[in-house]
mmCIF file of N, CA and C in Angstrom:
data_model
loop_
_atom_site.group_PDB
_atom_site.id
_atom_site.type_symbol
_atom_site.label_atom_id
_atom_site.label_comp_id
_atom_site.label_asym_id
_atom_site.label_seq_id
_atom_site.Cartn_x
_atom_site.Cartn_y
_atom_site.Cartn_z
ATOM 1 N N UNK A 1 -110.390 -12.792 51.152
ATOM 2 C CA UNK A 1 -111.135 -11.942 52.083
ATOM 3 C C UNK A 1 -112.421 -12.642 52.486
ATOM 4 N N UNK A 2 -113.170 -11.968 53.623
ATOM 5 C CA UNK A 2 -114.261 -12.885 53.852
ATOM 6 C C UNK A 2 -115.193 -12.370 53.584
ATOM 7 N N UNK A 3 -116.429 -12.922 52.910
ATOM 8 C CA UNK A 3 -117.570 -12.952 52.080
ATOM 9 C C UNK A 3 -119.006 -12.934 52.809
ATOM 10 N N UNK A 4 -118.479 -11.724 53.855
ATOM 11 C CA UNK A 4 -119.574 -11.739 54.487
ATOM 12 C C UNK A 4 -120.622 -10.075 54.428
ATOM 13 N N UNK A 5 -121.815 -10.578 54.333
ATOM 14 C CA UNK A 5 -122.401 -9.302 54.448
ATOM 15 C C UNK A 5 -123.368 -8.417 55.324
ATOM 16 N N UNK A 6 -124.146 -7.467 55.104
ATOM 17 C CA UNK A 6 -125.118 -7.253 56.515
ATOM 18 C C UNK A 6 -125.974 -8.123 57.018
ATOM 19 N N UNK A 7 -126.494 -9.446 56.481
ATOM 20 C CA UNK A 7 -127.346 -10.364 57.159
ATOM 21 C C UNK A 7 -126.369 -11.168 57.860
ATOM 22 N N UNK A 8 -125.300 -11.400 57.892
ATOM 23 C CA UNK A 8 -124.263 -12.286 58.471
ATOM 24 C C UNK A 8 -124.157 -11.814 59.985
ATOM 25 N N UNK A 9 -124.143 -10.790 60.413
ATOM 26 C CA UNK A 9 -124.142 -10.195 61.487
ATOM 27 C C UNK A 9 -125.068 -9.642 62.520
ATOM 28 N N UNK A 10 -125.656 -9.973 63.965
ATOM 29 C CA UNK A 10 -126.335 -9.309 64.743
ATOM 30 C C UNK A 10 -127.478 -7.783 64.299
ATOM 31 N N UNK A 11 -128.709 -7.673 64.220
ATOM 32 C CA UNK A 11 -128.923 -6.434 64.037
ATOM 33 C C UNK A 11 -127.967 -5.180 64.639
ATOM 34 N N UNK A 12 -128.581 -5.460 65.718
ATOM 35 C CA UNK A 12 -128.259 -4.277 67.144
ATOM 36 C C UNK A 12 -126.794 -4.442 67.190
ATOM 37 N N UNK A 13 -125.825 -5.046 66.950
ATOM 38 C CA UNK A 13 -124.546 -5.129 66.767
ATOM 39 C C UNK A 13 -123.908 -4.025 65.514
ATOM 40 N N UNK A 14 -124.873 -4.510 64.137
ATOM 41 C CA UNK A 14 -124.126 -3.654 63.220
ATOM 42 C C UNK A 14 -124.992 -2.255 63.526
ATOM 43 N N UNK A 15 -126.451 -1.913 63.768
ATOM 44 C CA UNK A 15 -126.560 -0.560 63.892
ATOM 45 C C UNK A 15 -125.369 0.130 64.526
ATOM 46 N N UNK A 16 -125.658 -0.128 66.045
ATOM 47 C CA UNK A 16 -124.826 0.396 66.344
ATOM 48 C C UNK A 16 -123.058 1.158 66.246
ATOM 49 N N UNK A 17 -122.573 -0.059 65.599
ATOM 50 C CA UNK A 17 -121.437 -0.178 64.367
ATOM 51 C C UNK A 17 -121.742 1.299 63.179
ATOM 52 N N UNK A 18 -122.295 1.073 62.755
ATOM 53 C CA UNK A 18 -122.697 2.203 61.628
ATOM 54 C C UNK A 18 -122.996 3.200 62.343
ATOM 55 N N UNK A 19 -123.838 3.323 62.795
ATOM 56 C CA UNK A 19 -124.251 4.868 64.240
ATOM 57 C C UNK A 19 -123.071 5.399 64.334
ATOM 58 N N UNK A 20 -121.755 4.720 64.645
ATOM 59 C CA UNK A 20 -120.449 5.309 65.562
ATOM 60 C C UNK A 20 -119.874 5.391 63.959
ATOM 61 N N UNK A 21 -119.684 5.170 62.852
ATOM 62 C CA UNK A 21 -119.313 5.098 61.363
ATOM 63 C C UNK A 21 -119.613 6.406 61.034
ATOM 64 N N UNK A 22 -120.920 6.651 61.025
ATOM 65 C CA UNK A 22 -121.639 7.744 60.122
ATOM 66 C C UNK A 22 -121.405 9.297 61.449
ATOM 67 N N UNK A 23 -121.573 9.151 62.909
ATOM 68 C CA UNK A 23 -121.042 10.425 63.392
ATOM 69 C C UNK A 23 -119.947 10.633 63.157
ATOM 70 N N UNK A 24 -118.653 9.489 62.925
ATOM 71 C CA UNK A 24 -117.200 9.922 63.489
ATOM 72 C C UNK A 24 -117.466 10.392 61.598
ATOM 73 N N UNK A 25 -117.720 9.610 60.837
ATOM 74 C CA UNK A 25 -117.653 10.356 59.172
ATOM 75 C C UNK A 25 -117.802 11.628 59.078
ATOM 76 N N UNK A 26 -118.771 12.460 60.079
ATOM 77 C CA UNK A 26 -118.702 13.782 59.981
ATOM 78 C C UNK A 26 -119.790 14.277 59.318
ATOM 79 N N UNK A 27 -120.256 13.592 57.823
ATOM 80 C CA UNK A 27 -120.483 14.129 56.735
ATOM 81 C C UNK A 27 -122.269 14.263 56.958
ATOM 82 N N UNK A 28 -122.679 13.806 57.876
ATOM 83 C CA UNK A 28 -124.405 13.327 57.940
ATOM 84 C C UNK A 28 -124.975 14.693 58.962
ATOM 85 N N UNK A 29 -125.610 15.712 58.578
ATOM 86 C CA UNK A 29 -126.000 16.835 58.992
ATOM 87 C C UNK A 29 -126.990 16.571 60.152
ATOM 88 N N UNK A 30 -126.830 16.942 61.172
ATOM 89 C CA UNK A 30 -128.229 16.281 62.188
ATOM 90 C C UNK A 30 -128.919 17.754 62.585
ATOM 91 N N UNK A 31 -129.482 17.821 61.863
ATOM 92 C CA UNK A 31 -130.763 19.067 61.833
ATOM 93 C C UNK A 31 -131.034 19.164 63.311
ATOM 94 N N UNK A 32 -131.173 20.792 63.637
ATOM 95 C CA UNK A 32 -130.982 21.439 65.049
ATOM 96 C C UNK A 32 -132.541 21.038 65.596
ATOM 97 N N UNK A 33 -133.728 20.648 65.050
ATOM 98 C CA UNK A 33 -134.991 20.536 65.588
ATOM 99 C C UNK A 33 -134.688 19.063 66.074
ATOM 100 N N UNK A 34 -133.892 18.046 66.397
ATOM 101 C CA UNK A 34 -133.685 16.759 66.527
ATOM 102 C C UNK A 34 -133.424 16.955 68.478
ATOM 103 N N UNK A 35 -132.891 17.639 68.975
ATOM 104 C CA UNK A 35 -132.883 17.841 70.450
ATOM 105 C C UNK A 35 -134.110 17.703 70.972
ATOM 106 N N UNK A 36 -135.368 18.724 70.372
ATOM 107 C CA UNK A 36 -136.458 18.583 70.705
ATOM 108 C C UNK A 36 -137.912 17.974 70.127
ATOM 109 N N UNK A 37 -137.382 17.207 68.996
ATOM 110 C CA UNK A 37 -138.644 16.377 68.918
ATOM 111 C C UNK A 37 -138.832 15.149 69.374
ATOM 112 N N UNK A 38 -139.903 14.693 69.243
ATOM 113 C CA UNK A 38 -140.606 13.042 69.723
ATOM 114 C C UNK A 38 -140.291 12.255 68.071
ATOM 115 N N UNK A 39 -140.295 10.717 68.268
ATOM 116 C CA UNK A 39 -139.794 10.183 67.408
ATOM 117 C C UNK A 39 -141.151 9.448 66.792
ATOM 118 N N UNK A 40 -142.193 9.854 67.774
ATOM 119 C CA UNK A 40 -143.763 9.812 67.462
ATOM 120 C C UNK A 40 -144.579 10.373 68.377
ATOM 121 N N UNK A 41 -146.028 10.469 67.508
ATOM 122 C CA UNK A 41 -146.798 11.011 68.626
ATOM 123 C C UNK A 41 -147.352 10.977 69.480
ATOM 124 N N UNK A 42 -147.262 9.468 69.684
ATOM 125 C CA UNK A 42 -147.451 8.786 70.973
ATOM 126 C C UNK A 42 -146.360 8.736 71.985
ATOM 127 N N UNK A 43 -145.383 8.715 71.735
ATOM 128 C CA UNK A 43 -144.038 9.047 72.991
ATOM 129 C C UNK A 43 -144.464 10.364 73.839
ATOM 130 N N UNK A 44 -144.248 9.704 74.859
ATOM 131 C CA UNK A 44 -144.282 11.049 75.913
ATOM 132 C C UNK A 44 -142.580 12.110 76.153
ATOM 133 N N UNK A 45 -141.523 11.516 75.976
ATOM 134 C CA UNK A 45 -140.436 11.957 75.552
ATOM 135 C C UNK A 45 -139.711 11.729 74.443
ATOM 136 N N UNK A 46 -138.359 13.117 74.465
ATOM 137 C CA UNK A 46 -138.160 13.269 73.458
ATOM 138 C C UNK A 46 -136.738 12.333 73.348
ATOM 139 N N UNK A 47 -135.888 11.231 72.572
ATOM 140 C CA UNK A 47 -134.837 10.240 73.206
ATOM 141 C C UNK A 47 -134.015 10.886 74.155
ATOM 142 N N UNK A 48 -133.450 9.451 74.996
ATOM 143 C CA UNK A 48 -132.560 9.852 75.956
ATOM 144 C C UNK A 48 -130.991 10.148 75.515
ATOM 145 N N UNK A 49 -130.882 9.014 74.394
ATOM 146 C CA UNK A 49 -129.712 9.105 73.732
ATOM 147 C C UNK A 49 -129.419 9.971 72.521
ATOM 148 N N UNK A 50 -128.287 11.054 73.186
ATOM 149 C CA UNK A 50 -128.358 11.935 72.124
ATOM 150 C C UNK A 50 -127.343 11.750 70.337
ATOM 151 N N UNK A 51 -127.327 10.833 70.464
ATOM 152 C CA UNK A 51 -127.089 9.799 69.107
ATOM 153 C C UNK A 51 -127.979 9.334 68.775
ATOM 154 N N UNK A 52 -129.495 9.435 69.059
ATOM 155 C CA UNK A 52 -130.201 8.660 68.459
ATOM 156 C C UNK A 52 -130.764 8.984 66.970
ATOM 157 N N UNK A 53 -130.557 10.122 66.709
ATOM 158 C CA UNK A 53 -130.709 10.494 65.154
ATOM 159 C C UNK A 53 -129.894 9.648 64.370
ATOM 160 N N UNK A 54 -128.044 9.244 64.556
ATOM 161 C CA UNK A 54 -127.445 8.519 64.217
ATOM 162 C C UNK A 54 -128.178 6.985 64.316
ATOM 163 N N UNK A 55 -128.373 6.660 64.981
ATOM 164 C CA UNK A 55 -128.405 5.442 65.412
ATOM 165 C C UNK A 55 -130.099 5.037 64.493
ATOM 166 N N UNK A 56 -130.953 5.960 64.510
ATOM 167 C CA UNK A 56 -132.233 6.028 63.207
ATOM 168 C C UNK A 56 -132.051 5.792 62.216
ATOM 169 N N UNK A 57 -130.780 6.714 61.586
ATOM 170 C CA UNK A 57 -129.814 6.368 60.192
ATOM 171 C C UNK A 57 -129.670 5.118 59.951
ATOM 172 N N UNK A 58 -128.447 4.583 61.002
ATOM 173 C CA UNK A 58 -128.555 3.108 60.451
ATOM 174 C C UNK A 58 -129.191 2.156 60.642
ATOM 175 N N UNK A 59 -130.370 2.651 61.185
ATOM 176 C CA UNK A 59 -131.644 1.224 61.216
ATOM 177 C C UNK A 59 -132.326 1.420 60.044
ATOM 178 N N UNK A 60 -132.335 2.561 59.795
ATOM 179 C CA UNK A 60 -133.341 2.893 58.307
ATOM 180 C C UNK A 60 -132.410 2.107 56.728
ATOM 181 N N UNK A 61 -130.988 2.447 57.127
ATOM 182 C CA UNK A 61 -130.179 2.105 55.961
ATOM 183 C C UNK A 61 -130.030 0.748 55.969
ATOM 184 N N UNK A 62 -130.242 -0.219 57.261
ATOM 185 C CA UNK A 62 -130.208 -1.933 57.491
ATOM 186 C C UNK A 62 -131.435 -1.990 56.611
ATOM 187 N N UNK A 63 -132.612 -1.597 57.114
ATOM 188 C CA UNK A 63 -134.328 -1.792 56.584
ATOM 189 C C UNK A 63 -134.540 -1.767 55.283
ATOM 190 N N UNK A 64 -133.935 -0.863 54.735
ATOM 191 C CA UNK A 64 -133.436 -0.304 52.924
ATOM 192 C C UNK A 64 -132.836 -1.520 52.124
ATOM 193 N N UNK A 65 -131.661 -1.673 53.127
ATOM 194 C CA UNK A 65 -130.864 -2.543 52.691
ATOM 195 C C UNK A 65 -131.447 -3.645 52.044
ATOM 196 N N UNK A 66 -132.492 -4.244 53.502
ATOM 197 C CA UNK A 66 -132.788 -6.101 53.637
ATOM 198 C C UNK A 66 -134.006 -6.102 52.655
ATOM 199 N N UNK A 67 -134.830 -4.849 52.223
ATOM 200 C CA UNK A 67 -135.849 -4.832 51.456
ATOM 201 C C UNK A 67 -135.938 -3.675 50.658
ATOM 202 N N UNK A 68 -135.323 -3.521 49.656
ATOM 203 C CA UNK A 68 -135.505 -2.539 48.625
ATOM 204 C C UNK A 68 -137.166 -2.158 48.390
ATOM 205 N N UNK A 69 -136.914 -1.104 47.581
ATOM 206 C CA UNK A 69 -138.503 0.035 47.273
ATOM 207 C C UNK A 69 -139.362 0.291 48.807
ATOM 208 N N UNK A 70 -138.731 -0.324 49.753
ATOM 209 C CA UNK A 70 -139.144 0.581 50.880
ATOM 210 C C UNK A 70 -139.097 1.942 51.230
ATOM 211 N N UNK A 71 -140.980 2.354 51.229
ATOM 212 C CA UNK A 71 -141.229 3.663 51.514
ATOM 213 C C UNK A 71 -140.964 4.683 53.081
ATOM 214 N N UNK A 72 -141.398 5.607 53.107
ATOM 215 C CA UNK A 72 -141.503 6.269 54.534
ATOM 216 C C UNK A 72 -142.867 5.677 54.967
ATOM 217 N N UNK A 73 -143.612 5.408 54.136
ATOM 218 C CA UNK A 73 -144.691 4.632 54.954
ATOM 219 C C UNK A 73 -144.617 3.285 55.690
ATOM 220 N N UNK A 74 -143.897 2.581 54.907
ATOM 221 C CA UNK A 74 -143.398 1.114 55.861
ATOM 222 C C UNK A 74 -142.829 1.240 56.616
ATOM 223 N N UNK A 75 -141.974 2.442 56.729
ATOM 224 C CA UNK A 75 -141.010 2.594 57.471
ATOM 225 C C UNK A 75 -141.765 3.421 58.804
ATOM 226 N N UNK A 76 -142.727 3.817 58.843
ATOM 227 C CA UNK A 76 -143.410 4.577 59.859
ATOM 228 C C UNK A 76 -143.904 3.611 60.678
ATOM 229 N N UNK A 77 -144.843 2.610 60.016
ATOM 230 C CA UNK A 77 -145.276 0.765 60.303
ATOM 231 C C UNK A 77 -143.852 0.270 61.289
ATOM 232 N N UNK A 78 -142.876 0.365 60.652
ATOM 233 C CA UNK A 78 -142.173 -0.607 60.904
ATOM 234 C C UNK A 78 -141.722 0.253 62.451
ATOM 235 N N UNK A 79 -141.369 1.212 62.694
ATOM 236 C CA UNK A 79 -140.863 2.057 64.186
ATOM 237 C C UNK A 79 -141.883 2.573 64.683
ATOM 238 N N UNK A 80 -143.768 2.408 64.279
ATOM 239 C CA UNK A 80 -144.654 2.488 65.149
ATOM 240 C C UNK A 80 -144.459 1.396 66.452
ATOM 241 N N UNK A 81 -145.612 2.051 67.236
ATOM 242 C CA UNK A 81 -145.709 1.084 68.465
ATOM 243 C C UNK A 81 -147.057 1.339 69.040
ATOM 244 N N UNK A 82 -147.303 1.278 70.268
ATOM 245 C CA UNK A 82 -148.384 1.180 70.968
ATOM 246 C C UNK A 82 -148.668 2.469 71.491
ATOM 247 N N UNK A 83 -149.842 2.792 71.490
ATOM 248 C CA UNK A 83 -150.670 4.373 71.900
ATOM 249 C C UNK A 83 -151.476 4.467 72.926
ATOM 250 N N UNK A 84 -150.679 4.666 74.138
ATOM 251 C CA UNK A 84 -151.374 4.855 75.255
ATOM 252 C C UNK A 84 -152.538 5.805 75.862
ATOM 253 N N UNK A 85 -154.084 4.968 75.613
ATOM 254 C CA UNK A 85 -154.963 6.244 75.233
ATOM 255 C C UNK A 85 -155.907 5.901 76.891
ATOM 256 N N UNK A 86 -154.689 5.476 77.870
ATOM 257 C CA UNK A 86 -155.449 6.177 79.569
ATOM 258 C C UNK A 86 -155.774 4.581 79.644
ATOM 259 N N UNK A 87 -157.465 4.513 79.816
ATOM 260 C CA UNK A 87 -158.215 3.648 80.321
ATOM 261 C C UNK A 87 -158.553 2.878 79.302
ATOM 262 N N UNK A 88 -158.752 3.386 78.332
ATOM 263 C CA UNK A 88 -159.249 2.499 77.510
ATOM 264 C C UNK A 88 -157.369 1.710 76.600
ATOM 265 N N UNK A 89 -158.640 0.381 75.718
ATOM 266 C CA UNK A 89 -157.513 -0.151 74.993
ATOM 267 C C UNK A 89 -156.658 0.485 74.386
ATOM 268 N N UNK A 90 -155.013 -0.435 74.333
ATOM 269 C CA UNK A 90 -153.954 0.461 73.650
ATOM 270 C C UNK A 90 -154.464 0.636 71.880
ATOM 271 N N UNK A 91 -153.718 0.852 70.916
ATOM 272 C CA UNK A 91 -153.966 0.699 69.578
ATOM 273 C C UNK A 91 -152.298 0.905 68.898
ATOM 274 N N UNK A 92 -152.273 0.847 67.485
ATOM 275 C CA UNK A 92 -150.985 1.015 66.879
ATOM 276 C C UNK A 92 -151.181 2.371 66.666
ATOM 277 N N UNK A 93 -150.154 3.284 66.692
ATOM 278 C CA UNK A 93 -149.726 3.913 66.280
ATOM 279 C C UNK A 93 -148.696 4.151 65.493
ATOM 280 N N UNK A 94 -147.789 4.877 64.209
ATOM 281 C CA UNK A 94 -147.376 5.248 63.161
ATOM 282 C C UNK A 94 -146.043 6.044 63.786
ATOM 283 N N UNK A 95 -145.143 5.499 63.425
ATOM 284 C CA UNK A 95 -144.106 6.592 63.964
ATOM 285 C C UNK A 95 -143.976 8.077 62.970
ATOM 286 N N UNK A 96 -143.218 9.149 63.315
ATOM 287 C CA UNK A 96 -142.745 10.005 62.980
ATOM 288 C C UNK A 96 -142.661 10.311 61.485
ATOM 289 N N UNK A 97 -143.550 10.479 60.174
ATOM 290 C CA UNK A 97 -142.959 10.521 59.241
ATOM 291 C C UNK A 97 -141.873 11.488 58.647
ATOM 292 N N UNK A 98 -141.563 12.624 59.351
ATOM 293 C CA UNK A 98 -140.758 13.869 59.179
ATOM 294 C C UNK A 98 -139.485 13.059 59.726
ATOM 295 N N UNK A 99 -139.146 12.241 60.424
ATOM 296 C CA UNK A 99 -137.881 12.092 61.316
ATOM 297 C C UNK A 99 -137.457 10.978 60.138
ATOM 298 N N UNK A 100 -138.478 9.932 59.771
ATOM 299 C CA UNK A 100 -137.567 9.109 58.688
ATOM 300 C C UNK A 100 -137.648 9.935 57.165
ATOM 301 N N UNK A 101 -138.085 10.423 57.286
ATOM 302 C CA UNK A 101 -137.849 11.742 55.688
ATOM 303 C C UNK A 101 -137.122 12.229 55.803
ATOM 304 N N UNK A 102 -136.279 12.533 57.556
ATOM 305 C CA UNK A 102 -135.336 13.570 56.733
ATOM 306 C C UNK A 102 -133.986 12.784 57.190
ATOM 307 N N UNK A 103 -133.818 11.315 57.453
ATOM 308 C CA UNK A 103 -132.855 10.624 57.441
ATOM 309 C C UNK A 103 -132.720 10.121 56.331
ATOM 310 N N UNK A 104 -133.912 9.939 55.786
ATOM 311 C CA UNK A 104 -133.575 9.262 54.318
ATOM 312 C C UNK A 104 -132.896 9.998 53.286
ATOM 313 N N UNK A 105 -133.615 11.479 53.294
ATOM 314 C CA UNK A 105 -132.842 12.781 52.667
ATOM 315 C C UNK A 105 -131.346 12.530 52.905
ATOM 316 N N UNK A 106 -130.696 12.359 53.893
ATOM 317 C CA UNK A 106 -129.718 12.700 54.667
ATOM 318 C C UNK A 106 -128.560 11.394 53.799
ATOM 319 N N UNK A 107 -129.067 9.927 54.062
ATOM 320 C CA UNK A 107 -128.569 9.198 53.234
ATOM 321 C C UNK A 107 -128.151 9.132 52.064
ATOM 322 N N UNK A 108 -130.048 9.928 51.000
ATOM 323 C CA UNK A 108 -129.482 10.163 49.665
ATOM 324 C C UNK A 108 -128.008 10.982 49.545
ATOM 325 N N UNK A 109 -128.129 11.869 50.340
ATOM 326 C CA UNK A 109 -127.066 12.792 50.144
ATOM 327 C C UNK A 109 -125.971 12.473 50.224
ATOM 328 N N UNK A 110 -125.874 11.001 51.072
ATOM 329 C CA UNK A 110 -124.439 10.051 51.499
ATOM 330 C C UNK A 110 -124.515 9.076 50.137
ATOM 331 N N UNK A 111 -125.310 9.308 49.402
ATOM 332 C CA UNK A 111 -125.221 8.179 48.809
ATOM 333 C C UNK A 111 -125.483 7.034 48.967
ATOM 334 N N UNK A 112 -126.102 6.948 50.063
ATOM 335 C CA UNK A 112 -126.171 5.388 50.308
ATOM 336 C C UNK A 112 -127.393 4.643 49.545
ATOM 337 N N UNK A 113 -128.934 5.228 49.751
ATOM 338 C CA UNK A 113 -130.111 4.755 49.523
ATOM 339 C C UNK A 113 -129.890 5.746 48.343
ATOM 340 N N UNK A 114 -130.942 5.457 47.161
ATOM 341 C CA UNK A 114 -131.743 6.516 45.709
ATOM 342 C C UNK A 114 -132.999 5.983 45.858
ATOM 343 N N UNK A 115 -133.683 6.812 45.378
ATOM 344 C CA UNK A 115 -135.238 6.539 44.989
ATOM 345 C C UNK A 115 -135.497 5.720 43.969
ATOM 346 N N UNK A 116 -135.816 4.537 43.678
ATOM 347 C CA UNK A 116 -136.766 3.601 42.914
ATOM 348 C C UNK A 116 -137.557 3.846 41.836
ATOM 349 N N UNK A 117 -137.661 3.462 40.730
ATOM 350 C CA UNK A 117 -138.328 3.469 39.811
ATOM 351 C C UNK A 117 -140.023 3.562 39.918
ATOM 352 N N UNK A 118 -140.275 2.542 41.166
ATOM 353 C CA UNK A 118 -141.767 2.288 41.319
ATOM 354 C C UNK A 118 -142.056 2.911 42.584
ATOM 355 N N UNK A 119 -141.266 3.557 43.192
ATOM 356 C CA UNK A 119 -141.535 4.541 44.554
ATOM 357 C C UNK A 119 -140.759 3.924 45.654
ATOM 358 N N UNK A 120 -140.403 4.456 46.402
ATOM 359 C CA UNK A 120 -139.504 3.856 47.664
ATOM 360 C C UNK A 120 -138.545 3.991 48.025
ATOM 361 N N UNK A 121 -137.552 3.645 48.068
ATOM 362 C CA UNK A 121 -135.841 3.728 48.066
ATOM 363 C C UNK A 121 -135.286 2.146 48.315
ATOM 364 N N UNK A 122 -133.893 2.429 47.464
ATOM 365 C CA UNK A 122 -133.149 1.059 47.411
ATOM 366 C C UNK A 122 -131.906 1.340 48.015
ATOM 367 N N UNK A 123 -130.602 0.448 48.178
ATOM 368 C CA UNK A 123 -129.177 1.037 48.209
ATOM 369 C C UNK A 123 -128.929 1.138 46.894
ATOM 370 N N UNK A 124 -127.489 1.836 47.076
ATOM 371 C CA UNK A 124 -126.928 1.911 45.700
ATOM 372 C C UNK A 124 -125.859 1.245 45.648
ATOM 373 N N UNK A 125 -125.288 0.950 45.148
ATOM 374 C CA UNK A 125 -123.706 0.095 45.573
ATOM 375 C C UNK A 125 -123.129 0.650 46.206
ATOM 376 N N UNK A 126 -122.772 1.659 46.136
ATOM 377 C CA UNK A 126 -121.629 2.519 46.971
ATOM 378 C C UNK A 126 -122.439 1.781 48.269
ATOM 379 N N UNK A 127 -123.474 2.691 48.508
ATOM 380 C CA UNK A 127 -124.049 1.903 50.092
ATOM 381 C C UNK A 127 -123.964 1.016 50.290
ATOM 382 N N UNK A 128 -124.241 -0.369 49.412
ATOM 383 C CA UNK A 128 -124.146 -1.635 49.969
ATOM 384 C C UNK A 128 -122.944 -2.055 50.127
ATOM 385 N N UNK A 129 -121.601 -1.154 49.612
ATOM 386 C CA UNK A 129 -119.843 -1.882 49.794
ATOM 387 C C UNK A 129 -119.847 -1.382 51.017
ATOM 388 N N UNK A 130 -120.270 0.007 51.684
ATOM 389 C CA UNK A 130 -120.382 0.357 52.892
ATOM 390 C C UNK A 130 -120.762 -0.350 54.096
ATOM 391 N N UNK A 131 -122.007 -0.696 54.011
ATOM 392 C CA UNK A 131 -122.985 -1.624 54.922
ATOM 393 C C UNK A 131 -121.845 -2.771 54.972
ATOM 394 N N UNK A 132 -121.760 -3.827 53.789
ATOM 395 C CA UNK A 132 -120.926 -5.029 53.707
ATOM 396 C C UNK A 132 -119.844 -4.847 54.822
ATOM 397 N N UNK A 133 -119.007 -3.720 54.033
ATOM 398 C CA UNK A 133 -117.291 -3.786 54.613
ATOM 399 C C UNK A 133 -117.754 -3.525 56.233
ATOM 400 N N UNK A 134 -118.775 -2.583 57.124
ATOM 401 C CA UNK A 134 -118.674 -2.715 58.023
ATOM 402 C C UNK A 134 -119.195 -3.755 58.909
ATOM 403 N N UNK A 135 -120.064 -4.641 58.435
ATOM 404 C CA UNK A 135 -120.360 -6.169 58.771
ATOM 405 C C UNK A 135 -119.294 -7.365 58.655
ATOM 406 N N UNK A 136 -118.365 -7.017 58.074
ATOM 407 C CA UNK A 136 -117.380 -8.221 56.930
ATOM 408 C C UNK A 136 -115.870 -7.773 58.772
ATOM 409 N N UNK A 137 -116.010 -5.750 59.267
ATOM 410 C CA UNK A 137 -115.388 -5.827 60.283
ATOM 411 C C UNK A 137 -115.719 -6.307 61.718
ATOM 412 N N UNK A 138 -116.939 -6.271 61.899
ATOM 413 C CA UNK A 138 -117.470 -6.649 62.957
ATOM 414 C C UNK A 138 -117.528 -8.259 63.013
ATOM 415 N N UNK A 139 -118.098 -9.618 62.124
ATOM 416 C CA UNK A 139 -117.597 -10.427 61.784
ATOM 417 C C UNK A 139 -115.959 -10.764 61.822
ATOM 418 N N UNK A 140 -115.742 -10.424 61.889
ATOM 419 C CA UNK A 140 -113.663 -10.656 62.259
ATOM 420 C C UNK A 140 -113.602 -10.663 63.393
ATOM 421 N N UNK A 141 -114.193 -9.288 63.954
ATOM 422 C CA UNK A 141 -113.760 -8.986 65.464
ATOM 423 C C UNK A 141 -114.551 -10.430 66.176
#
């Protein structure tokens, strides 16, 4: 078999891959306040794509993946962006911490990520044969 895993493959290739994995799975609850929130508080809208809760999932579960004991705080860092404050200079802004809290929730519950000894979240195996096998298919194709 081939010995390949989630770094072997395209980011934006395997999210997406997993996004279409984890809706058709069924099993990943997408909480009814997700239609109408912002993914920060600097966005002026709320996404266009209404998979994008899915598609959050598996960027958060790649991010987990490539760096264990990652918190919701890095993870806020890491899907911040720029804060459009008019006239004056832009600045960083912090993404959403409720939207990656409650994907991460959502994972534990898949099993994929657990919480860390020293704070954060890791995969668990189950998750990482997951992640793998769907990189190891996309790699073939």
């Amino acid at each position: 078999a081939g010995g390949f895993t989630l770094k072997d493959v395209p980011a934006a290739d395997f999210i997406t891959a997993y996004a279409a994995h984890l809706k058709k799975s069924g099993k990943m609850v997408v909480p009814a306040w997700t239609e109408f929130t912002k993914t920060a508080s600097f966005k002026e809208c709320t996404p266009y794509d209404e998979d994008w809760y899915f598609i959050r999932a598996a960027s958060v579960a790649r991010k987990i993946y490539l760096r264990a004991g990652t918190g919701v705080g890095a993870l806020q860092t890491v899907y911040g962006g720029s804060v459009n404050r008019g006239f004056r200079p832009s600045h960083f802004g912090k993404a959403s911490g409720h939207v990656i809290r409650s994907v991460i929730q959502q994972l534990e519950k898949l099993r994929v990520v657990e919480k860390t000894a020293n704070g954060g979240r890791a995969i668990t195996s189950d998750g990482q044969r997951d992640l793998d096998r769907i990189a190891c298919m996309l790699k073939r194709e």
